[in-house]
Coordinates of C-alpha atoms in Angstrom, one line a residue:
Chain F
X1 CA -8.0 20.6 8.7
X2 CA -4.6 20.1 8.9
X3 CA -2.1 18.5 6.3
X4 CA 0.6 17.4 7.8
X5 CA 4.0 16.3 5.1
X6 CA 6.9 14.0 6.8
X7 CA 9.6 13.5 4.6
X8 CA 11.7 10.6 3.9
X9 CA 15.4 11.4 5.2
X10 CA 17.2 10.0 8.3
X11 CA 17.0 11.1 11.5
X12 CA 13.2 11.2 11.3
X13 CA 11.2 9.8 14.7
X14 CA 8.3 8.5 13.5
X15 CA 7.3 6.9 16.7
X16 CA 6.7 10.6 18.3
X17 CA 5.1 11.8 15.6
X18 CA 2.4 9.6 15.2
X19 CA 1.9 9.8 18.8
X20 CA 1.5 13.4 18.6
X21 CA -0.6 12.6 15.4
X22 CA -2.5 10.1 17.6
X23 CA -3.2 13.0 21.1
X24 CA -4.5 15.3 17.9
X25 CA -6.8 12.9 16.2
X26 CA -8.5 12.2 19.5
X27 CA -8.8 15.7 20.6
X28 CA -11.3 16.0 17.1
X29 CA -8.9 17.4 14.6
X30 CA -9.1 16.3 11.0
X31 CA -5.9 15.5 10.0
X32 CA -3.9 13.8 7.2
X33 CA -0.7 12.7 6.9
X34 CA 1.7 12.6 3.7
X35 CA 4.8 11.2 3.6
X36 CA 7.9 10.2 1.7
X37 CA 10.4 7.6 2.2
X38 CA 13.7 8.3 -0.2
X39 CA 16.4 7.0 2.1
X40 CA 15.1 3.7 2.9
X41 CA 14.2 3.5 -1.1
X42 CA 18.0 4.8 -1.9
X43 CA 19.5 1.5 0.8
X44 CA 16.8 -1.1 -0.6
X45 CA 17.4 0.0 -4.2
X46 CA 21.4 -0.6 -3.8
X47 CA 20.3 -4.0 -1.9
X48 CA 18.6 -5.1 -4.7
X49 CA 21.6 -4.3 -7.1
X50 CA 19.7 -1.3 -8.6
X51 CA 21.0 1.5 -7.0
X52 CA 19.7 5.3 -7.4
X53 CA 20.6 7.3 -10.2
X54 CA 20.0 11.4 -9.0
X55 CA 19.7 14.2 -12.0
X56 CA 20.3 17.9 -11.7
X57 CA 17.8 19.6 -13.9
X58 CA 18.8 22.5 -16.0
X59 CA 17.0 24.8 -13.8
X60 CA 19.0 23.3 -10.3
X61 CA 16.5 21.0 -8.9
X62 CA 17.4 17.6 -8.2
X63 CA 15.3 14.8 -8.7
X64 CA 15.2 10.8 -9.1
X65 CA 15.4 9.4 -12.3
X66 CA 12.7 6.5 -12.0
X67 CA 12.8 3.7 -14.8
X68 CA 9.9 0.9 -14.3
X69 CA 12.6 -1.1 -11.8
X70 CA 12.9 2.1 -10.3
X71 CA 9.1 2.8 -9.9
X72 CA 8.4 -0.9 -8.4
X73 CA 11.1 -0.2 -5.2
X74 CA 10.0 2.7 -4.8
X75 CA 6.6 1.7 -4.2
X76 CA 7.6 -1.1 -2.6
X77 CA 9.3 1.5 0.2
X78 CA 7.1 3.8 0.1
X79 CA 3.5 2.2 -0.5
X80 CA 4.6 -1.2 1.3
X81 CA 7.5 -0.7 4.1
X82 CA 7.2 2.8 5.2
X83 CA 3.1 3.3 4.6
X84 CA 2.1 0.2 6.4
X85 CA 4.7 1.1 9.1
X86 CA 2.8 4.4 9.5
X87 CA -0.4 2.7 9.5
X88 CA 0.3 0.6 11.8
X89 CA 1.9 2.7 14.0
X90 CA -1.2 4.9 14.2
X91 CA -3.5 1.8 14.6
X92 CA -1.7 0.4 17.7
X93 CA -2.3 4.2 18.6
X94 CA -5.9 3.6 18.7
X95 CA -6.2 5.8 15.4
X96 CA -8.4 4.1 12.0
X97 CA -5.6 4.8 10.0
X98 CA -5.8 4.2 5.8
X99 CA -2.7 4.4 3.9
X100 CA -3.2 4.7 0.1
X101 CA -1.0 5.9 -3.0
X102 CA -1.9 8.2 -5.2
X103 CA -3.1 5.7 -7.7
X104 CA -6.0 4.3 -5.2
X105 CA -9.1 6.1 -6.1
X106 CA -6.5 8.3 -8.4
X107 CA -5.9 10.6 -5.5
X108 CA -3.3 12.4 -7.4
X109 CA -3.3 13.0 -10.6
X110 CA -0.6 14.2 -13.3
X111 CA 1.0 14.6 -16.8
X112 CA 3.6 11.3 -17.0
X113 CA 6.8 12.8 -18.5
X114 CA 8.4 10.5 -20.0
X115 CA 11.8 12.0 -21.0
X116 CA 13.9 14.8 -18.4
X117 CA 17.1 16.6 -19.2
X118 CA 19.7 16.1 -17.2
X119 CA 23.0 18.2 -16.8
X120 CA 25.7 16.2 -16.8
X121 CA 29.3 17.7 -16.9
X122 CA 28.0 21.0 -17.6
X123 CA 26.1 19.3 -20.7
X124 CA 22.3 19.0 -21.2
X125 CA 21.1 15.4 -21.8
X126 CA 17.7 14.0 -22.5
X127 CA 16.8 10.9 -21.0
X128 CA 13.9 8.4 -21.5
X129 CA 11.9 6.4 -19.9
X130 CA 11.4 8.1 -16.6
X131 CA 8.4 7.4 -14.7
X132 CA 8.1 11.3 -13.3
X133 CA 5.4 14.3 -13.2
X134 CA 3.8 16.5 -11.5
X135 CA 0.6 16.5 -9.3
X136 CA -1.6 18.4 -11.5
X137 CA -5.5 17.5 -10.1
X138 CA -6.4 16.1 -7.0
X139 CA -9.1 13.8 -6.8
X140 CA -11.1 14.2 -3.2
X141 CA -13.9 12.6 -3.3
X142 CA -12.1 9.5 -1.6
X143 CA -10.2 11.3 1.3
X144 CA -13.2 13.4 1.6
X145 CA -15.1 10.1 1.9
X146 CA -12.7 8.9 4.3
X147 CA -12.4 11.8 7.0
X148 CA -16.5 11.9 6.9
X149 CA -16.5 8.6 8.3
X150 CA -13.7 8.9 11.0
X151 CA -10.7 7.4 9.0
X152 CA -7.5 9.3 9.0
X153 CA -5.6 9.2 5.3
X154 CA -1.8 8.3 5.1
X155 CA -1.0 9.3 1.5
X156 CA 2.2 8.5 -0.3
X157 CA 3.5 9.2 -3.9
X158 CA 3.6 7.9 -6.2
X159 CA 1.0 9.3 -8.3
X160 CA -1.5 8.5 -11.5
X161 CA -1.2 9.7 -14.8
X162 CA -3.6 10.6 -16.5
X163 CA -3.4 7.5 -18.4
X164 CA -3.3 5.4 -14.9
X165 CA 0.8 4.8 -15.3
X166 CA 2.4 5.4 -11.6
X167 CA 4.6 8.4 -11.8
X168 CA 6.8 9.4 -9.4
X169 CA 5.9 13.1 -7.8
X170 CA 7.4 15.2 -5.3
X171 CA 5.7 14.8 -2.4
X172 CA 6.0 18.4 -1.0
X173 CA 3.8 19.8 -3.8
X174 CA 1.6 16.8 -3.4
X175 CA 0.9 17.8 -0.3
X176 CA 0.3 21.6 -1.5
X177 CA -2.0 20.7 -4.0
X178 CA -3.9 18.4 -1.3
X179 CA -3.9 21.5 0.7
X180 CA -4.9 23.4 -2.0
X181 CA -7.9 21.1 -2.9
X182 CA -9.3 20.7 0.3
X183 CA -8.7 24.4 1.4
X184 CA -6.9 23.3 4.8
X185 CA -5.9 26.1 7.0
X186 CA -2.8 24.9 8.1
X187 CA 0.1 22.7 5.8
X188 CA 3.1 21.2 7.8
X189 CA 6.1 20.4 5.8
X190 CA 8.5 18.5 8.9
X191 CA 11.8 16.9 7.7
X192 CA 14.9 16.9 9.5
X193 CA 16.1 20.6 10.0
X194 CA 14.2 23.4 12.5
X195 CA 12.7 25.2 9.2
X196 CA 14.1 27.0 6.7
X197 CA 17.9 28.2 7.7
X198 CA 19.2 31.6 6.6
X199 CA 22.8 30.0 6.8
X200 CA 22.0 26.4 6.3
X201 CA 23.5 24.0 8.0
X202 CA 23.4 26.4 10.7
X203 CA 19.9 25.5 13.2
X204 CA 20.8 28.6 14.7
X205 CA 19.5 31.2 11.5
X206 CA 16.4 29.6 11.5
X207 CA 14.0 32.3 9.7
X208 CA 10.6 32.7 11.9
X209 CA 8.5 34.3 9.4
X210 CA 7.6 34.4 5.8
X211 CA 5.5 36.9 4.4
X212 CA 3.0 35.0 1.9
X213 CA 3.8 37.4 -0.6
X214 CA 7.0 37.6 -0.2
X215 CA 8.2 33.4 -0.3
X216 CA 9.6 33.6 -3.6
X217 CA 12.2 36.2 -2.9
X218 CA 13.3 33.4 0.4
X219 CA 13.8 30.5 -2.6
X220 CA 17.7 31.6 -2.3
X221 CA 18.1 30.2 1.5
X222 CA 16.8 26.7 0.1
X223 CA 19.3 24.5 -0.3
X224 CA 18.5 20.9 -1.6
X225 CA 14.9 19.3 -1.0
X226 CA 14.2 22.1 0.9
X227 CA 14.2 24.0 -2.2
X228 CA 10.6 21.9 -3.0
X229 CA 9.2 22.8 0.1
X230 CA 9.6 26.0 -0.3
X231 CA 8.1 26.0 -3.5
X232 CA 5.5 24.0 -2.1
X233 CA 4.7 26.7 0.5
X234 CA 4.5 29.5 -2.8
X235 CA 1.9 27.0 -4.3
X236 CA 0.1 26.4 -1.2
X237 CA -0.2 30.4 0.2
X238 CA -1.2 31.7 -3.4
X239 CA -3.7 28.5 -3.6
X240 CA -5.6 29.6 -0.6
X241 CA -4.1 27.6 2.5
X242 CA -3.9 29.6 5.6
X243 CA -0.7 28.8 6.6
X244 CA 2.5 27.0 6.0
X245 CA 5.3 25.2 8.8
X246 CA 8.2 24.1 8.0
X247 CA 9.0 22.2 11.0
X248 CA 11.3 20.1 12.7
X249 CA 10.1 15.7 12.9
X250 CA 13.6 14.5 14.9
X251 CA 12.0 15.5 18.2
X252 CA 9.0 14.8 20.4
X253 CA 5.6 16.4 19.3
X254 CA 6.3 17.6 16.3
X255 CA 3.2 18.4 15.0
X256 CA 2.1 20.6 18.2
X257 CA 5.7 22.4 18.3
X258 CA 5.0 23.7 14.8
X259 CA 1.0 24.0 15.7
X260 CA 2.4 26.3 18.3
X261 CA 4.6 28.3 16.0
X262 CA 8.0 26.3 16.1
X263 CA 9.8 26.3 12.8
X264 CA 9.4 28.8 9.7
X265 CA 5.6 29.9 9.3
X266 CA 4.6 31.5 5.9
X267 CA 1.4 33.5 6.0
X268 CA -0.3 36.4 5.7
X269 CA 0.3 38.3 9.2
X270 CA -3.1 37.8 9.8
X271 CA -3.1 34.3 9.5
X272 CA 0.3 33.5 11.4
X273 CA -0.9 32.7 14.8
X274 CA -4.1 31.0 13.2
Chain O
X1 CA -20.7 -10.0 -5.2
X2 CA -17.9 -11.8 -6.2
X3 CA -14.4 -12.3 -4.4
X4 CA -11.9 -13.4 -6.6
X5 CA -9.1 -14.5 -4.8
X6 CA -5.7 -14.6 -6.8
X7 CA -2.6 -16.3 -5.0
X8 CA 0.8 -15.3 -5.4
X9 CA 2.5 -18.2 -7.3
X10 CA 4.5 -18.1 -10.5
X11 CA 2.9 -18.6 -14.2
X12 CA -0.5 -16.1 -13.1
X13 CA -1.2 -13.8 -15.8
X14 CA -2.4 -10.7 -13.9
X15 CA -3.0 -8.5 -17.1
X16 CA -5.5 -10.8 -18.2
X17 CA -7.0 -11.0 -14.5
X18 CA -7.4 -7.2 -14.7
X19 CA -8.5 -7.1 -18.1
X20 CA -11.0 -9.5 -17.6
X21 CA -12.2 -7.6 -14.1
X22 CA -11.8 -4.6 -15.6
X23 CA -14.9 -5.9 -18.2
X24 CA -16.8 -7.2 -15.4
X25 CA -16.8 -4.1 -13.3
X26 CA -17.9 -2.1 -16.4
X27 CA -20.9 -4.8 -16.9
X28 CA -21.9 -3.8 -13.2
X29 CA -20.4 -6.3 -11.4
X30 CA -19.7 -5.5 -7.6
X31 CA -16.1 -7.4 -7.4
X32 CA -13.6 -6.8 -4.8
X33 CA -10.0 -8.3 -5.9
X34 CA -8.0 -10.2 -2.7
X35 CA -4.6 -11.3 -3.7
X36 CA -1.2 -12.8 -2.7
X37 CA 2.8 -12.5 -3.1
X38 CA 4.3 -15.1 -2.0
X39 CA 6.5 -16.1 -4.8
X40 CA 8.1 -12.4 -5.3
X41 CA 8.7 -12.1 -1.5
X42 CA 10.8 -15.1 -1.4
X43 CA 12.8 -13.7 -4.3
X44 CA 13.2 -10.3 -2.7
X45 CA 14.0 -11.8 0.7
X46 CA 16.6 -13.6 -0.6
X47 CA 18.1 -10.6 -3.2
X48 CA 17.8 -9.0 0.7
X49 CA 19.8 -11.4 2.1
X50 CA 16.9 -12.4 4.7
X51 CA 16.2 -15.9 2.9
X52 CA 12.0 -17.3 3.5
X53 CA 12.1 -19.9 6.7
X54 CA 9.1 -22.0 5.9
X55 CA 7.9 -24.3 8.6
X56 CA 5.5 -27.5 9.1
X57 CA 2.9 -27.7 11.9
X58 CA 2.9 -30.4 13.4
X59 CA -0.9 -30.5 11.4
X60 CA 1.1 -30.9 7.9
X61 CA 0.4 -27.2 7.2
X62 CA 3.3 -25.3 5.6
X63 CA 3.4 -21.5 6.4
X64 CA 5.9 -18.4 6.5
X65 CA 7.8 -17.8 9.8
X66 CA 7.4 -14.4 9.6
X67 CA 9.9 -12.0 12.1
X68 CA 9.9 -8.1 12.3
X69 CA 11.9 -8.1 9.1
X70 CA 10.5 -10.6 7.2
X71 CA 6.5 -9.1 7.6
X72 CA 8.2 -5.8 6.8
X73 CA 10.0 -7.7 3.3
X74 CA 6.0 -8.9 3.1
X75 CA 4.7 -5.7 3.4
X76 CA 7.0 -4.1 0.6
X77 CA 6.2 -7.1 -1.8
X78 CA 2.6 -7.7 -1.1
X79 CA 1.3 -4.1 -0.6
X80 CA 4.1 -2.1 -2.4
X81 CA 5.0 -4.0 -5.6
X82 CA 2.2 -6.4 -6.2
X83 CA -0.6 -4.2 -4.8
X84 CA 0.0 -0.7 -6.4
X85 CA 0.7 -3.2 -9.8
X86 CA -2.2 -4.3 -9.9
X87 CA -4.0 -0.8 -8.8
X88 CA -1.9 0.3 -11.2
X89 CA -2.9 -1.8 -14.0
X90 CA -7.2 -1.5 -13.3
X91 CA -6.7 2.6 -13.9
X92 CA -5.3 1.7 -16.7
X93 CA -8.0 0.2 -18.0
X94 CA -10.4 2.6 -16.8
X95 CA -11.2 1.3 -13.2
X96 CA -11.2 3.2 -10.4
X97 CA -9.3 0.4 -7.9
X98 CA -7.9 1.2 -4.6
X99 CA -5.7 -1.0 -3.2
X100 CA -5.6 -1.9 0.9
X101 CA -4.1 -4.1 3.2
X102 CA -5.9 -5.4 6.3
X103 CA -4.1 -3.1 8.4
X104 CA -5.9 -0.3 6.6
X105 CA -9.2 0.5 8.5
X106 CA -8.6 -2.8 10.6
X107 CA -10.6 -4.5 7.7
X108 CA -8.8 -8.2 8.4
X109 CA -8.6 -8.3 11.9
X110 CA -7.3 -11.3 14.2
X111 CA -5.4 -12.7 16.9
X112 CA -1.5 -12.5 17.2
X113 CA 0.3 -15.9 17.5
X114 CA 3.7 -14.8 18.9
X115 CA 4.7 -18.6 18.8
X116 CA 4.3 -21.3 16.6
X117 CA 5.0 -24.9 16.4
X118 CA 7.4 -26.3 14.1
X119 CA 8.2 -30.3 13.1
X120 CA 12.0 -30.7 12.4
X121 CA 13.6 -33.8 12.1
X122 CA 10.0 -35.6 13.2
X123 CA 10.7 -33.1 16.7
X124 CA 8.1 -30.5 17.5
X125 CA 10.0 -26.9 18.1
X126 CA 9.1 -23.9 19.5
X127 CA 9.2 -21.1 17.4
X128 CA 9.1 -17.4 19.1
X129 CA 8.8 -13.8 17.7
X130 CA 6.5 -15.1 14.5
X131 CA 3.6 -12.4 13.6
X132 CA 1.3 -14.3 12.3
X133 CA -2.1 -15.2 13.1
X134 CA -5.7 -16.2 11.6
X135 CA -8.7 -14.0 10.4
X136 CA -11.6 -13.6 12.9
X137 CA -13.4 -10.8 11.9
X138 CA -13.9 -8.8 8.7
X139 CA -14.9 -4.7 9.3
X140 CA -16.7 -4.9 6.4
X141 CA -17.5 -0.6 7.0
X142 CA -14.2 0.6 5.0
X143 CA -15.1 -1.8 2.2
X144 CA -18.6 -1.4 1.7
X145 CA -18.1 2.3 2.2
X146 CA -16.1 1.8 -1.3
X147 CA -18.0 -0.2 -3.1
X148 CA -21.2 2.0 -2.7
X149 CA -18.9 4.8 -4.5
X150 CA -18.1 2.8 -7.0
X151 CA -14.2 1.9 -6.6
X152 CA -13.0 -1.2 -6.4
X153 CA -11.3 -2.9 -3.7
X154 CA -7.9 -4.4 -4.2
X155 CA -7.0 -6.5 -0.7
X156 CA -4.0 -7.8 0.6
X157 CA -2.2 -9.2 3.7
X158 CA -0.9 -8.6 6.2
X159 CA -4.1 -8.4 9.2
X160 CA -4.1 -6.5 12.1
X161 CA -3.8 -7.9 15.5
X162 CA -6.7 -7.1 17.8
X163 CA -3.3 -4.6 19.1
X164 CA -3.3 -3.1 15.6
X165 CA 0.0 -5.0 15.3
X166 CA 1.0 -6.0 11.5
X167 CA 0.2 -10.2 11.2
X168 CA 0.7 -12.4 8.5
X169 CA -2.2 -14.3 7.6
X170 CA -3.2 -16.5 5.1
X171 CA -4.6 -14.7 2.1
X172 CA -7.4 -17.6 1.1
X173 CA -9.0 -18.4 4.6
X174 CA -9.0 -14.1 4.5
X175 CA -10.8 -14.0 1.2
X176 CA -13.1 -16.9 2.9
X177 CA -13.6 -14.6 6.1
X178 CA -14.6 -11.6 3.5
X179 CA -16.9 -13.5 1.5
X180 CA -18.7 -14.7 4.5
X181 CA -18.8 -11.4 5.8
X182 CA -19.8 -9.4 3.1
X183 CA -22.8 -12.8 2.2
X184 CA -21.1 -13.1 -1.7
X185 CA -22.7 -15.3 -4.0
X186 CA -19.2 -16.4 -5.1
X187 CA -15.9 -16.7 -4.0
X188 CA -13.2 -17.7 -6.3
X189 CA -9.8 -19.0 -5.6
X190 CA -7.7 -18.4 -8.6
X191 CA -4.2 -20.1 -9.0
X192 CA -1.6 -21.9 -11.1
X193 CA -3.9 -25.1 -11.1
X194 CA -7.0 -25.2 -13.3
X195 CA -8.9 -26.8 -10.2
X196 CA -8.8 -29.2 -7.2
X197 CA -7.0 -32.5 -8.7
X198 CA -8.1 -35.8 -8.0
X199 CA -4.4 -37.1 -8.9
X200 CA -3.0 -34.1 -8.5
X201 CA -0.4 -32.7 -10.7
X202 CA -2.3 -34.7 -13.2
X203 CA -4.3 -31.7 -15.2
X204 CA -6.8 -34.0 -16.4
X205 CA -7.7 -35.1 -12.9
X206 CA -9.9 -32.1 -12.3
X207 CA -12.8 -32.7 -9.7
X208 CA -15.6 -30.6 -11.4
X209 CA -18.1 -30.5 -8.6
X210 CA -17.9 -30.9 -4.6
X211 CA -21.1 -31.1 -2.9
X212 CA -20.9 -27.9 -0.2
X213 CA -22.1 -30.6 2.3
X214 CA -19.3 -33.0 1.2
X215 CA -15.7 -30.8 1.5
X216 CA -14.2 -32.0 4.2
X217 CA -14.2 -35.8 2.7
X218 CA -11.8 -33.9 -0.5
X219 CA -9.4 -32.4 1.6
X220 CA -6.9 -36.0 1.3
X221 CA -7.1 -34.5 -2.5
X222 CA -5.6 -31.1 -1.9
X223 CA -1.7 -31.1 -2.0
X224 CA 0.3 -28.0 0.0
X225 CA -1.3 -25.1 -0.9
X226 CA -4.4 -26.7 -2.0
X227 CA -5.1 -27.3 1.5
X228 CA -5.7 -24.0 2.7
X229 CA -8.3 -23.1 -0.1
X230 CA -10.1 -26.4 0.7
X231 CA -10.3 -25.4 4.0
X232 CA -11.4 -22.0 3.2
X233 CA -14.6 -23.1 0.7
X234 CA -15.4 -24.9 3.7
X235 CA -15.5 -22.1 5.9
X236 CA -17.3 -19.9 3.1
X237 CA -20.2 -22.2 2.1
X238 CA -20.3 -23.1 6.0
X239 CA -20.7 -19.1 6.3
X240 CA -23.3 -18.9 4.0
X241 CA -21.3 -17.9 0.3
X242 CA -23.4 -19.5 -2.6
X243 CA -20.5 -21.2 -4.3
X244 CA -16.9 -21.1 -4.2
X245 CA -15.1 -22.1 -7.3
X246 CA -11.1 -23.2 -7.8
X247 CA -10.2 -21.6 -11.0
X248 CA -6.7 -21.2 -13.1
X249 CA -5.2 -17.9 -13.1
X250 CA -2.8 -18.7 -16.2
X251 CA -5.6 -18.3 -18.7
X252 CA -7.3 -15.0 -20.8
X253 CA -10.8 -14.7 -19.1
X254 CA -10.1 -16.7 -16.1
X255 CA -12.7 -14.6 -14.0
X256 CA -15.7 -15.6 -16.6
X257 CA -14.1 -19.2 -17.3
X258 CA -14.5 -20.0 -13.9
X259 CA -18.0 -18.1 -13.8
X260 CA -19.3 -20.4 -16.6
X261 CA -18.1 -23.2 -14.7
X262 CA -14.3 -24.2 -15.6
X263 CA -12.5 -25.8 -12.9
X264 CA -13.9 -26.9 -9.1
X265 CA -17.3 -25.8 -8.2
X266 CA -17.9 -25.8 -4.5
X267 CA -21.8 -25.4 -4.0
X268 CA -25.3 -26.9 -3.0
X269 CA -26.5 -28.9 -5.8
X270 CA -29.1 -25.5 -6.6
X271 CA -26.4 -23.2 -6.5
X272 CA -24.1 -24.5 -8.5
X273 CA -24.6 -23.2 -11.4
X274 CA -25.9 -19.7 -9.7

């Protein structure tokens, strides 16, 4: 099984890579598909007079700071615009395509944290009201129930609490955790650079390889979302998934370039070539 | 089964729908949820500066002229906000919802009407580049493969072309389609109306009882909206449902107030009270 992550930022070519999706689905593979959709949310939220407010956490990641106004674009972007886009992409395709959040069927599950410090001018706030966490439990039985009877799952934060309050997660280690869960061999994290870059922006340094025991000491080289991914890719190796991509989703099949070892792979050397 | 159908309009309390669901589906009730958005779409097509165009057939029925970025405006209000809402609030009360649209698993499926006729100014016009059509067929597999697993289906517009192309449809004839499909006992058409209204907006108007034989002959009673669910208790107790009922969504318990009879009953003089 393969889990294959697209990520939200521009420059994405969604058209080619549900075709490629589409060729892969038909030659028998199981596949799902997670997404994100942060720069369409970003425009419609300043459309709508709410614009997005970005926080720096004390430990350097950045993340969006989701009030309940917040949380209702976002799924409208993500669970409405960009998942029925996918969807139906994939279904003029010819591929029995089911988008659903992670609060359908509780697919992903997680603490709600409600307050998150922010630095701000080289001081720590605390702010409340957030609508954030962490994928802590994934809940299979529904995508299980899905690919046994032919349907291919197009999953989107946000996720559940475990009170049933929509959080927003990151969907990077959503996607690890699915992987995780359903013990796929291969996890695809495709955004809008070649793979991880020794000198970002540079396409050129791409790195090839990641030892799976070794992806922490590579965290340096992440710059920005990337950072996630590559944290994603720890979660997912040390979880038991055979192999991690980071590949490219501006150009045409994306999903077979990385299949066929395009990109960054993390893995045991064993698995690399899986 | 029951198919509770609850439109889109201003003044519908939705926490009580769910509550109220939410104590049915713990009774054992098989229920699948189909709702609307109408009234939040026009306000986020207008805060996007793509104002609603609603037209007139030249039959006297209003609908949505839906182009590429109005069914995508749809698709954020209808299967992002209002959708995962009202996912959301079912897991909050302990139900294991999952929300679709009919583009998910093809499960509203019809064909695309690329062109639609318009009355203006008493002339008949053209109309190109609309995606809309009608439900003709329900793939009741997706569905009942939930409800045997015990989730809870929450359904939503848009339908899928026979192309798997994104169409508007109209939400009550759908919910007609799916209770014919799936044989319910009852379909109910919840709104901001406590019923079909002999003088309508006269409340105390309410027709209690239409002879399932007999619903054509009512129609002159139903006023815009109206009409559509008229016509789509015709089609249901044509197809076979036991009863359809026209309840008011504005009320605490308006599931089991329209169960116990409150507002239209649509039914064979044996089923009525079914």
């Amino acid at each position: 099984m393969i889990i294959v992550k697209v990520g939200g930022s521009l420059g994405i070519d969604y058209d080619a890579l549900c075709r490629d999706i589409a060729a892969l689905y038909k030659a028998g593979e199981k596949l799902i598909l997670v997404h994100g959709g942060s720069a369409e949310t970003n425009r419609v939220a300043e459309a709508l007079g709410h614009p997005p407010r970005f926080i720096t956490s004390p430990s350097g990641y950045t993340s969006r700071f989701t009030d309940r106004e917040t949380i209702e674009i976002f799924e409208m972007v993500y669970c409405g615009k960009m998942n029925k886009g996918i969807v139906e992409r994939l279904q003029r395709l010819g591929v029995n395509a089911v988008g659903l959040s992670g609060l359908d069927g509780r697919v992903f599950e997680g603490k709600h944290k409600d307050s998150v410090r922010s630095v701000e001018n080289g001081k720590v706030k605390l702010l409340r009201g957030d609508h954030t966490g962490t994928v802590e439990k994934v809940n299979t039985h529904l995508i299980e129930l899905l690919l046994d009877n032919g349907y291919l799952p197009v999953l989107t934060p946000p996720a559940s609490s475990y009170e049933g309050v929509a959080i927003n997660v990151d969907g990077d280690r959503a996607a690890a955790a699915l992987a995780t869960a359903l013990k796929a061999h291969t996890l695809m994290m495709l955004s809008n650079v070649p793979g991880l870059l020794r000198e970002y922006p540079n396409e050129d340094s791409l790195i090839p390889f990641i030892p799976a025991t070794d992806v922490e000491s590579y965290m340096g080289f992440a710059q920005d979302r990337m950072k996630k991914k590559v944290l994603g890719a720890a979660e997912a190796v040390a979880g038991g998934v055979g192999r991690v991509i980071f590949g490219d989703a501006r150009i045409e099949n994306p999903v077979s370039a990385a299949l066929s070892g395009k990109g960054t792979v993390v893995a045991d050397k064993a698995n690399a070539a899986d």
